[in-house]
PDB file of C-alpha atoms in Angstrom:
ATOM      1  CA  LYS S  74      34.566 110.204 149.237  1.00  0.00           C
ATOM      2  CA  VAL S  75      31.174 109.665 147.631  1.00  0.00           C
ATOM      3  CA  TYR S  76      32.170 111.265 144.346  1.00  0.00           C
ATOM      4  CA  SER S  77      35.454 109.378 144.155  1.00  0.00           C
ATOM      5  CA  ALA S  78      33.706 106.051 144.718  1.00  0.00           C
ATOM      6  CA  ALA S  79      31.034 106.837 142.130  1.00  0.00           C
ATOM      7  CA  ILE S  80      33.621 107.916 139.557  1.00  0.00           C
ATOM      8  CA  ALA S  81      35.682 104.774 140.188  1.00  0.00           C
ATOM      9  CA  LYS S  82      32.629 102.571 139.626  1.00  0.00           C
ATOM     10  CA  THR S  83      31.660 104.340 136.394  1.00  0.00           C
ATOM     11  CA  GLN S  84      35.168 104.786 134.960  1.00  0.00           C
ATOM     12  CA  LYS S  85      34.575 102.176 132.219  1.00  0.00           C
ATOM     13  CA  ILE S  86      31.758 104.082 130.527  1.00  0.00           C
ATOM     14  CA  TRP S  87      33.503 107.466 130.305  1.00  0.00           C
ATOM     15  CA  THR S  88      35.528 106.675 127.168  1.00  0.00           C
ATOM     16  CA  ALA S  89      32.446 105.995 125.060  1.00  0.00           C
ATOM     17  CA  TYR S  90      30.568 108.858 126.702  1.00  0.00           C
ATOM     18  CA  LEU S  91      33.470 111.230 126.026  1.00  0.00           C
ATOM     19  CA  GLU S  92      33.459 110.254 122.332  1.00  0.00           C
ATOM     20  CA  SER S  93      29.738 111.002 122.093  1.00  0.00           C
ATOM     21  CA  ILE S  94      30.096 114.331 123.899  1.00  0.00           C
ATOM     22  CA  MET S  95      32.997 115.320 121.644  1.00  0.00           C
ATOM     23  CA  LYS S  96      31.000 114.499 118.491  1.00  0.00           C
ATOM     24  CA  VAL S  97      28.087 116.608 119.675  1.00  0.00           C
ATOM     25  CA  GLY S  98      30.457 119.454 120.554  1.00  0.00           C
ATOM     26  CA  GLN S  99      32.122 119.311 117.138  1.00  0.00           C
ATOM     27  CA  MET S 100      28.722 119.393 115.439  1.00  0.00           C
ATOM     28  CA  GLN S 101      27.756 122.423 117.505  1.00  0.00           C
ATOM     29  CA  ILE S 102      30.964 124.216 116.543  1.00  0.00           C
ATOM     30  CA  LEU S 103      30.349 123.405 112.866  1.00  0.00           C
ATOM     31  CA  ARG S 104      26.768 124.698 113.078  1.00  0.00           C
ATOM     32  CA  ARG S 105      27.983 127.941 114.651  1.00  0.00           C
ATOM     33  CA  GLN S 106      30.663 128.372 111.979  1.00  0.00           C
ATOM     34  CA  ILE S 107      28.202 127.705 109.155  1.00  0.00           C
ATOM     35  CA  THR S 108      25.746 130.190 110.653  1.00  0.00           C
ATOM     36  CA  ASN S 109      28.463 132.830 110.987  1.00  0.00           C
ATOM     37  CA  GLU S 110      29.530 132.284 107.373  1.00  0.00           C
ATOM     38  CA  LEU S 111      25.933 132.532 106.147  1.00  0.00           C
ATOM     39  CA  ASN S 112      25.395 135.682 108.181  1.00  0.00           C
ATOM     40  CA  TYR S 113      28.608 137.280 106.897  1.00  0.00           C
ATOM     41  CA  SER S 114      27.792 136.392 103.288  1.00  0.00           C
ATOM     42  CA  CYS S 115      24.261 137.736 103.625  1.00  0.00           C
ATOM     43  CA  ARG S 116      25.478 141.013 105.121  1.00  0.00           C
ATOM     44  CA  PHE S 117      28.153 141.362 102.453  1.00  0.00           C
ATOM     45  CA  ASP S 118      26.032 140.386  99.444  1.00  0.00           C
ATOM     46  CA  SER S 119      22.712 141.888 100.476  1.00  0.00           C
ATOM     47  CA  LYS S 120      22.839 144.473 103.226  1.00  0.00           C
ATOM     48  CA  HIS S 121      19.235 145.539 102.698  1.00  0.00           C
ATOM     49  CA  LEU S 122      17.864 141.993 102.885  1.00  0.00           C
ATOM     50  CA  ALA S 123      19.837 141.289 106.064  1.00  0.00           C
ATOM     51  CA  ALA S 124      18.637 144.528 107.665  1.00  0.00           C
ATOM     52  CA  ALA S 125      15.014 143.879 106.656  1.00  0.00           C
ATOM     53  CA  LEU S 126      15.119 140.328 108.056  1.00  0.00           C
ATOM     54  CA  GLU S 127      16.655 141.490 111.323  1.00  0.00           C
ATOM     55  CA  ASN S 128      14.103 144.257 111.758  1.00  0.00           C
ATOM     56  CA  LEU S 129      11.185 141.966 110.931  1.00  0.00           C
ATOM     57  CA  ASN S 130      12.503 139.383 113.385  1.00  0.00           C
ATOM     58  CA  LYS S 131      12.889 142.009 116.127  1.00  0.00           C
ATOM     59  CA  ALA S 132       9.374 143.308 115.460  1.00  0.00           C
ATOM     60  CA  ILE S 133       7.811 139.841 115.615  1.00  0.00           C
ATOM     61  CA  LEU S 134       9.714 138.977 118.793  1.00  0.00           C
ATOM     62  CA  ALA S 135       8.668 142.299 120.356  1.00  0.00           C
ATOM     63  CA  ASP S 136       5.013 141.549 119.531  1.00  0.00           C
ATOM     64  CA  ILE S 137       5.254 138.065 121.034  1.00  0.00           C
ATOM     65  CA  GLU S 138       6.992 139.412 124.131  1.00  0.00           C
ATOM     66  CA  ALA S 139       4.330 142.116 124.451  1.00  0.00           C
ATOM     67  CA  HIS S 140       1.671 139.399 124.305  1.00  0.00           C
ATOM     68  CA  TYR S 141       3.301 137.572 127.215  1.00  0.00           C
ATOM     69  CA  GLN S 142       3.504 140.839 129.170  1.00  0.00           C
ATOM     70  CA  ASN S 143      -0.164 141.598 128.426  1.00  0.00           C
ATOM     71  CA  PRO S 144      -2.200 138.556 127.270  1.00  0.00           C
ATOM     72  CA  SER S 145      -4.943 140.783 125.869  1.00  0.00           C
ATOM     73  CA  LEU S 146      -2.625 141.719 122.981  1.00  0.00           C
ATOM     74  CA  PRO S 147      -2.827 139.483 119.893  1.00  0.00           C
ATOM     75  CA  TYR S 148      -0.563 136.485 119.338  1.00  0.00           C
ATOM     76  CA  PRO S 149       0.140 134.911 115.915  1.00  0.00           C
ATOM     77  CA  LYS S 150      -2.312 132.108 115.255  1.00  0.00           C
ATOM     78  CA  GLU S 151      -1.237 128.534 114.459  1.00  0.00           C
ATOM     79  CA  ASP S 152      -2.577 128.752 110.895  1.00  0.00           C
ATOM     80  CA  ASN S 153      -0.512 131.905 110.263  1.00  0.00           C
ATOM     81  CA  THR S 154       2.459 130.821 108.142  1.00  0.00           C
ATOM     82  CA  LEU S 155       4.489 133.983 108.746  1.00  0.00           C
ATOM     83  CA  LEU S 156       6.522 132.509 111.602  1.00  0.00           C
ATOM     84  CA  TYR S 157       7.384 129.367 109.633  1.00  0.00           C
ATOM     85  CA  GLU S 158       8.304 131.298 106.502  1.00  0.00           C
ATOM     86  CA  ILE S 159      10.393 133.908 108.288  1.00  0.00           C
ATOM     87  CA  THR S 160      12.232 131.152 110.147  1.00  0.00           C
ATOM     88  CA  ALA S 161      13.363 129.639 106.854  1.00  0.00           C
ATOM     89  CA  TYR S 162      14.642 133.028 105.649  1.00  0.00           C
ATOM     90  CA  LEU S 163      16.385 133.779 108.936  1.00  0.00           C
ATOM     91  CA  GLU S 164      18.149 130.416 108.926  1.00  0.00           C
ATOM     92  CA  ALA S 165      19.213 130.842 105.299  1.00  0.00           C
ATOM     93  CA  ALA S 166      20.619 134.280 106.153  1.00  0.00           C
ATOM     94  CA  GLY S 167      22.388 133.002 109.284  1.00  0.00           C
ATOM     95  CA  ILE S 168      20.337 135.202 111.600  1.00  0.00           C
ATOM     96  CA  HIS S 169      19.638 132.621 114.276  1.00  0.00           C
ATOM     97  CA  ASN S 170      21.363 130.701 117.031  1.00  0.00           C
ATOM     98  CA  PRO S 171      21.718 127.046 116.014  1.00  0.00           C
ATOM     99  CA  LEU S 172      22.421 126.042 119.625  1.00  0.00           C
ATOM    100  CA  ASN S 173      18.886 127.078 120.617  1.00  0.00           C
ATOM    101  CA  LYS S 174      17.225 124.979 117.928  1.00  0.00           C
ATOM    102  CA  ILE S 175      15.694 121.677 119.010  1.00  0.00           C
ATOM    103  CA  TYR S 176      16.395 118.983 116.420  1.00  0.00           C
ATOM    104  CA  ILE S 177      14.980 115.979 118.260  1.00  0.00           C
ATOM    105  CA  THR S 178      13.142 115.423 121.505  1.00  0.00           C
ATOM    106  CA  THR S 179      13.381 112.501 123.885  1.00  0.00           C
ATOM    107  CA  LYS S 180      11.676 111.503 127.054  1.00  0.00           C
ATOM    108  CA  ARG S 181      13.335 112.527 130.299  1.00  0.00           C
ATOM    109  CA  LEU S 182      16.107 110.233 131.416  1.00  0.00           C
ATOM    110  CA  PRO S 183      15.885 109.732 135.188  1.00  0.00           C
ATOM    111  CA  TYR S 184      19.541 110.084 136.221  1.00  0.00           C
ATOM    112  CA  PHE S 185      20.902 112.060 133.272  1.00  0.00           C
ATOM    113  CA  PRO S 186      21.938 115.134 135.335  1.00  0.00           C
ATOM    114  CA  THR S 187      23.728 112.940 137.868  1.00  0.00           C
ATOM    115  CA  VAL S 188      25.606 111.046 135.149  1.00  0.00           C
ATOM    116  CA  ASN S 189      26.649 114.321 133.520  1.00  0.00           C
ATOM    117  CA  PHE S 190      27.797 115.674 136.871  1.00  0.00           C
ATOM    118  CA  LEU S 191      29.941 112.592 137.529  1.00  0.00           C
ATOM    119  CA  PHE S 192      31.322 112.780 133.989  1.00  0.00           C
ATOM    120  CA  LEU S 193      32.253 116.431 134.470  1.00  0.00           C
ATOM    121  CA  ILE S 194      33.973 115.718 137.787  1.00  0.00           C
ATOM    122  CA  SER S 195      35.917 112.843 136.234  1.00  0.00           C
ATOM    123  CA  GLN S 196      37.153 115.089 133.413  1.00  0.00           C
ATOM    124  CA  PHE S 197      38.190 118.125 135.505  1.00  0.00           C
ATOM    125  CA  PRO S 198      41.707 116.816 136.226  1.00  0.00           C
ATOM    126  CA  LYS S 199      42.387 116.675 132.478  1.00  0.00           C
ATOM    127  CA  LEU S 200      41.628 120.380 131.941  1.00  0.00           C
ATOM    128  CA  GLN S 201      44.156 123.187 132.168  1.00  0.00           C
ATOM    129  CA  TYR S 202      43.657 126.933 132.240  1.00  0.00           C
ATOM    130  CA  ASN S 203      45.482 128.944 129.586  1.00  0.00           C
ATOM    131  CA  ARG S 204      45.864 132.664 130.353  1.00  0.00           C
ATOM    132  CA  ASN S 205      46.507 133.556 126.724  1.00  0.00           C
ATOM    133  CA  LEU S 206      43.229 132.050 125.560  1.00  0.00           C
ATOM    134  CA  GLY S 207      41.226 132.969 128.636  1.00  0.00           C
ATOM    135  CA  ASN S 208      39.350 129.695 128.615  1.00  0.00           C
ATOM    136  CA  VAL S 209      39.805 126.050 129.455  1.00  0.00           C
TER     137      VAL S 209
END
């Protein structure tokens, strides 16, 4: 009862909210496709560069993880430009996850999770399961 009443009261805003959510989703899909294309091209054109970047990335991440396991181990300093430089190379080679990158930050919105929950509940009746695709 509570959810139905809340969805009925907020029904007017869902059209604009849906458009915004769809734009963000399309941008995420495009970023993933661009990253996959960059990664494929890098592996095809320069196998050695791709392998070297992946190994360097794994080594740096292992060192950082080891530091968090044991804080007495060294951690890259702020003035060390290695992390910034390797990030640029990894992104150019498509060896990163664009969905984990933070492009902008905002302050916390007080009822954002509740609004998203109501939006999701209002959109569930429009979804259908397709066995052939295995997703919604």
